[in-house]
PDB file of C-alpha atoms in Angstrom:
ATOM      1  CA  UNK A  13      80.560 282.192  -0.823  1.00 64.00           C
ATOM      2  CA  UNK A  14      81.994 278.533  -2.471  1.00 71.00           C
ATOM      3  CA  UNK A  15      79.500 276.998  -4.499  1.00 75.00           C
ATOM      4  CA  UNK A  16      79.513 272.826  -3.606  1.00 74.00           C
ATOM      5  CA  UNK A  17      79.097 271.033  -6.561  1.00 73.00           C
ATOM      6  CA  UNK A  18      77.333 267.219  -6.503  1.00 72.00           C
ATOM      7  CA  UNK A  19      79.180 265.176  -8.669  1.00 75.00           C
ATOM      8  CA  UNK A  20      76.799 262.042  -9.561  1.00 76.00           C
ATOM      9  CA  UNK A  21      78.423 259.245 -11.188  1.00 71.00           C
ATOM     10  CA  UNK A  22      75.068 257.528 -12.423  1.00 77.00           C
ATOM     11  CA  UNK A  23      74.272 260.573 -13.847  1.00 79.00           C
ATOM     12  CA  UNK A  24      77.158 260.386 -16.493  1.00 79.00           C
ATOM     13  CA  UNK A  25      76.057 258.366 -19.744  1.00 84.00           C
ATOM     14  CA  UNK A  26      78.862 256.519 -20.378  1.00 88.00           C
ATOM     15  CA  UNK A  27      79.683 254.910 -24.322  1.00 93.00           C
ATOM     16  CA  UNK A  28      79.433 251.382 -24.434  1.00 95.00           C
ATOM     17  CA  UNK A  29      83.422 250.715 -25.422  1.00 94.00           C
ATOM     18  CA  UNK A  30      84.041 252.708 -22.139  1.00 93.00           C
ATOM     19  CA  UNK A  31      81.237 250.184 -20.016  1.00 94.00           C
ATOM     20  CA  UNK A  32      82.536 247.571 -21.820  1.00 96.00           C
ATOM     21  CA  UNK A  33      86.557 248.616 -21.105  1.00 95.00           C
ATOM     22  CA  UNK A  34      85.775 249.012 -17.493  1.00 95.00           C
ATOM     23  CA  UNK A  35      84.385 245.907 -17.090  1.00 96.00           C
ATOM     24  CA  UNK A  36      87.162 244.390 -18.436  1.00 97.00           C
ATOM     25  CA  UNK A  37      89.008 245.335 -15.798  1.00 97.00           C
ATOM     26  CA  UNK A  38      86.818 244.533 -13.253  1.00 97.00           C
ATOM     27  CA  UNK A  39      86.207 240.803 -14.767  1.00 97.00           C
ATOM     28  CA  UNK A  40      90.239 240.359 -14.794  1.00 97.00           C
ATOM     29  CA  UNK A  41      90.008 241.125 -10.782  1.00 97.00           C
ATOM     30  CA  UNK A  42      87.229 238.762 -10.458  1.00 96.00           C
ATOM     31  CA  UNK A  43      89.085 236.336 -12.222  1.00 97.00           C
ATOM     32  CA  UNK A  44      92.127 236.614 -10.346  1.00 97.00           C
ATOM     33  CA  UNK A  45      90.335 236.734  -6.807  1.00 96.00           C
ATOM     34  CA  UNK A  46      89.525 233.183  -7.989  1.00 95.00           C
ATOM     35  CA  UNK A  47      92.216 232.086  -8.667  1.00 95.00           C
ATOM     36  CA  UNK A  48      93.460 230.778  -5.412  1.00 96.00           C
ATOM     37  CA  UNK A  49      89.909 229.754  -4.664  1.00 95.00           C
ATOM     38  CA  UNK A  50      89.925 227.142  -8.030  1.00 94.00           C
ATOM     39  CA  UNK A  51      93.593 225.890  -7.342  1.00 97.00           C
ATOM     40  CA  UNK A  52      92.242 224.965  -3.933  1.00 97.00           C
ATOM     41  CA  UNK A  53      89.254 223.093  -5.497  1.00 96.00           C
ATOM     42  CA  UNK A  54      91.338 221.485  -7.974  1.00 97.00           C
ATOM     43  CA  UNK A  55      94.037 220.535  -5.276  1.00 97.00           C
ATOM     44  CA  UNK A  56      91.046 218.664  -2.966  1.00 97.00           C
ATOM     45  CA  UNK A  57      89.415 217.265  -5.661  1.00 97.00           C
ATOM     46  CA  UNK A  58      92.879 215.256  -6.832  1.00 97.00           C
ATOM     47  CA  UNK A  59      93.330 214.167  -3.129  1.00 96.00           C
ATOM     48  CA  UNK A  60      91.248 211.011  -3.908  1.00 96.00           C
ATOM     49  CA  UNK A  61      88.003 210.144  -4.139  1.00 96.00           C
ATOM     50  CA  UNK A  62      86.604 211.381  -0.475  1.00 97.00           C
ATOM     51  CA  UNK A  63      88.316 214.700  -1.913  1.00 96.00           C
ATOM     52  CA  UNK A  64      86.324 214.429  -5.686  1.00 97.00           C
ATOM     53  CA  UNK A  65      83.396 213.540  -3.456  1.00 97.00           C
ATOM     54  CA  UNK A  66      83.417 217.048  -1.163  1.00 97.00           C
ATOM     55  CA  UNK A  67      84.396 219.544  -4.162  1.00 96.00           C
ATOM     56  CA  UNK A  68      81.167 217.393  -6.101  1.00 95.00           C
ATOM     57  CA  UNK A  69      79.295 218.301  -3.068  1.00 96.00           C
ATOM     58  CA  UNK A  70      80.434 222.031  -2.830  1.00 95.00           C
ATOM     59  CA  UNK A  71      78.903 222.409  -6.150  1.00 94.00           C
ATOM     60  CA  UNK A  72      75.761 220.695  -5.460  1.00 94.00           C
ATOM     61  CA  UNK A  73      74.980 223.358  -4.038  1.00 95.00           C
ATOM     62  CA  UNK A  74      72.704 226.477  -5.715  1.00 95.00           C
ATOM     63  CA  UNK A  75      75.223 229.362  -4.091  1.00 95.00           C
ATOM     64  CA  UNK A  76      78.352 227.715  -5.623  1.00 95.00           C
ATOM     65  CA  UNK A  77      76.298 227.110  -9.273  1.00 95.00           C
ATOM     66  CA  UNK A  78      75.400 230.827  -9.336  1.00 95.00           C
ATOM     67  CA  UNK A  79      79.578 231.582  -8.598  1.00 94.00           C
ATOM     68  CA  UNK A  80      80.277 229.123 -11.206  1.00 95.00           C
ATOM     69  CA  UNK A  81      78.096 231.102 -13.879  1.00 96.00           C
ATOM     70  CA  UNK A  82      79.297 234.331 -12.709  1.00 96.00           C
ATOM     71  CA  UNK A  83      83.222 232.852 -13.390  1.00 96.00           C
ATOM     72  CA  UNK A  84      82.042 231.485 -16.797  1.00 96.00           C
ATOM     73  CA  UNK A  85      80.497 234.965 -17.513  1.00 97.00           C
ATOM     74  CA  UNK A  86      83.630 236.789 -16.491  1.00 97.00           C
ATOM     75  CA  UNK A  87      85.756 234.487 -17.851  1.00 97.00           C
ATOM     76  CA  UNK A  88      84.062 235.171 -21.521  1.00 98.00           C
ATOM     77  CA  UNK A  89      83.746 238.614 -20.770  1.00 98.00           C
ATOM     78  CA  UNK A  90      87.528 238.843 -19.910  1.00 98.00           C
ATOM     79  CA  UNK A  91      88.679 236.872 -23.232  1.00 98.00           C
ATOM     80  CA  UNK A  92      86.404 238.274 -25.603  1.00 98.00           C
ATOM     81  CA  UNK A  93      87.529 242.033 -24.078  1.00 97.00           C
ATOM     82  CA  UNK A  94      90.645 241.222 -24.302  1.00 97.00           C
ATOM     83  CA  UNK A  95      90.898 240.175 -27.923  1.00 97.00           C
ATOM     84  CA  UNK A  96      88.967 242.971 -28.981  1.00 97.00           C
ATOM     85  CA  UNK A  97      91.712 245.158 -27.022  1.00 95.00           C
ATOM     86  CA  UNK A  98      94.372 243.465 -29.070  1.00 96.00           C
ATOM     87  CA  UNK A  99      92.718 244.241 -32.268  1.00 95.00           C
ATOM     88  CA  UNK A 100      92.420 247.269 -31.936  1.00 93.00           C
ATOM     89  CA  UNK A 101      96.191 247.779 -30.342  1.00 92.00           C
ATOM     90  CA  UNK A 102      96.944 247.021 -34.214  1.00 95.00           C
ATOM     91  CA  UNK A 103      94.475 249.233 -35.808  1.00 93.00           C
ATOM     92  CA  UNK A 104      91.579 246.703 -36.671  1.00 93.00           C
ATOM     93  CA  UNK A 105      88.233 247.777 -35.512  1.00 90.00           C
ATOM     94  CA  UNK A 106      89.109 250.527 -33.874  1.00 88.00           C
ATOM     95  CA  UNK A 107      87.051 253.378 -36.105  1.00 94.00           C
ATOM     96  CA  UNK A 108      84.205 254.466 -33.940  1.00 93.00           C
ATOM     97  CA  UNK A 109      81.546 252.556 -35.641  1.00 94.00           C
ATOM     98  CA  UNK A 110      83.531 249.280 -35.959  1.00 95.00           C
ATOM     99  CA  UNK A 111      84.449 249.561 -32.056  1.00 95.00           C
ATOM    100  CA  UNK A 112      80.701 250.957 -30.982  1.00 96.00           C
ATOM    101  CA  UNK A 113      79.899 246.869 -32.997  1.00 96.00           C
ATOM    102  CA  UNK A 114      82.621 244.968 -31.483  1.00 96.00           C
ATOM    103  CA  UNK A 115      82.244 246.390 -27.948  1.00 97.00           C
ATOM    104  CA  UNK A 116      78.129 245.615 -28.020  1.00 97.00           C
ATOM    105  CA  UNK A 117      79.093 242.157 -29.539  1.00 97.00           C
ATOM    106  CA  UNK A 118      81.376 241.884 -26.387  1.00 97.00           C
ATOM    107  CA  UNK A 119      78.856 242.411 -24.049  1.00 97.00           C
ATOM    108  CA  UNK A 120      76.154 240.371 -25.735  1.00 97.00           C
ATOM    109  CA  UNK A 121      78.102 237.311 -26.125  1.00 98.00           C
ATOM    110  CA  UNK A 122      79.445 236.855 -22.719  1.00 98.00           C
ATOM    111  CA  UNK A 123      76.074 237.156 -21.547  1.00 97.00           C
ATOM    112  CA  UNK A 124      74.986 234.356 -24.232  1.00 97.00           C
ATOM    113  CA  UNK A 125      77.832 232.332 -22.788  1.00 97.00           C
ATOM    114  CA  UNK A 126      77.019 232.908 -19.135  1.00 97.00           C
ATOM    115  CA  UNK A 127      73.258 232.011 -19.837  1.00 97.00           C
ATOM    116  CA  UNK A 128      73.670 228.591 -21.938  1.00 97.00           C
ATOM    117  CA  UNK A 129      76.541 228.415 -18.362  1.00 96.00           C
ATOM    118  CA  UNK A 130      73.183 228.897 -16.393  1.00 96.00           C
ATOM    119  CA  UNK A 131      70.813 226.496 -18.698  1.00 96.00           C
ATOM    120  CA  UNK A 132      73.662 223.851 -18.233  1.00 94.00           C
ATOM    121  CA  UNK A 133      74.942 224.221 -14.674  1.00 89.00           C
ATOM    122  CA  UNK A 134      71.559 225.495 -12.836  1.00 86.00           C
TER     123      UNK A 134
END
């Protein structure tokens, strides 16, 4: 008789570099998913100023604030990754306890950034 095993992924306690690597990743998809999305903002907005006026008014609204914050916090999330990444590619900060520090300091300050994002936008 086979034996199923459960396999339960929020079971599995995860060290913060690795939460913080993964969401690196996952912020550079966000980012690029709006990508085309901001270009097309950008490209109404310079249409004149009935096309200023809509994009103004697209933003206006609450839904498209809380977007807005969730792009600043996965922009700063992204960049601030993504240097640490680089520093370590060439060996600085990448002992445990230096990376354990840089990878909480990671995820601390992009949340910093998205909420003064939040206190200015919302």
């Amino acid at each position: 008789m086979k034996k199923t095993m459960f396999f339960n992924v929020f079971q599995i306690q995860m060290p913060v570099g690795a939460l913080t690597s993964i969401t690196h990743r996952v912020t550079g998809i966000l980012l690029a998913a709006g990508i085309p999305i901001g270009i097309y903002l950008f490209s109404v907005s310079l249409e004149g100023p009935d096309g200023y006026a809509r994009v103004g008014a697209f933003f206006d609204a609450f839904g498209a604030r809380c977007l807005a914050v969730l792009f600043a916090w996965a922009l700063a999330h992204h960049l601030l990754a993504g240097l640490r990444h680089m520093l370590s590619d060439v060996d600085i900060g990448s002992r445990l306890a230096a990376a354990r520090r840089s990878a909480w300091a990671v995820n601390v300050l992009a949340v910093l950034i998205a909420l003064f994002a939040a206190v200015v936008w919302l």
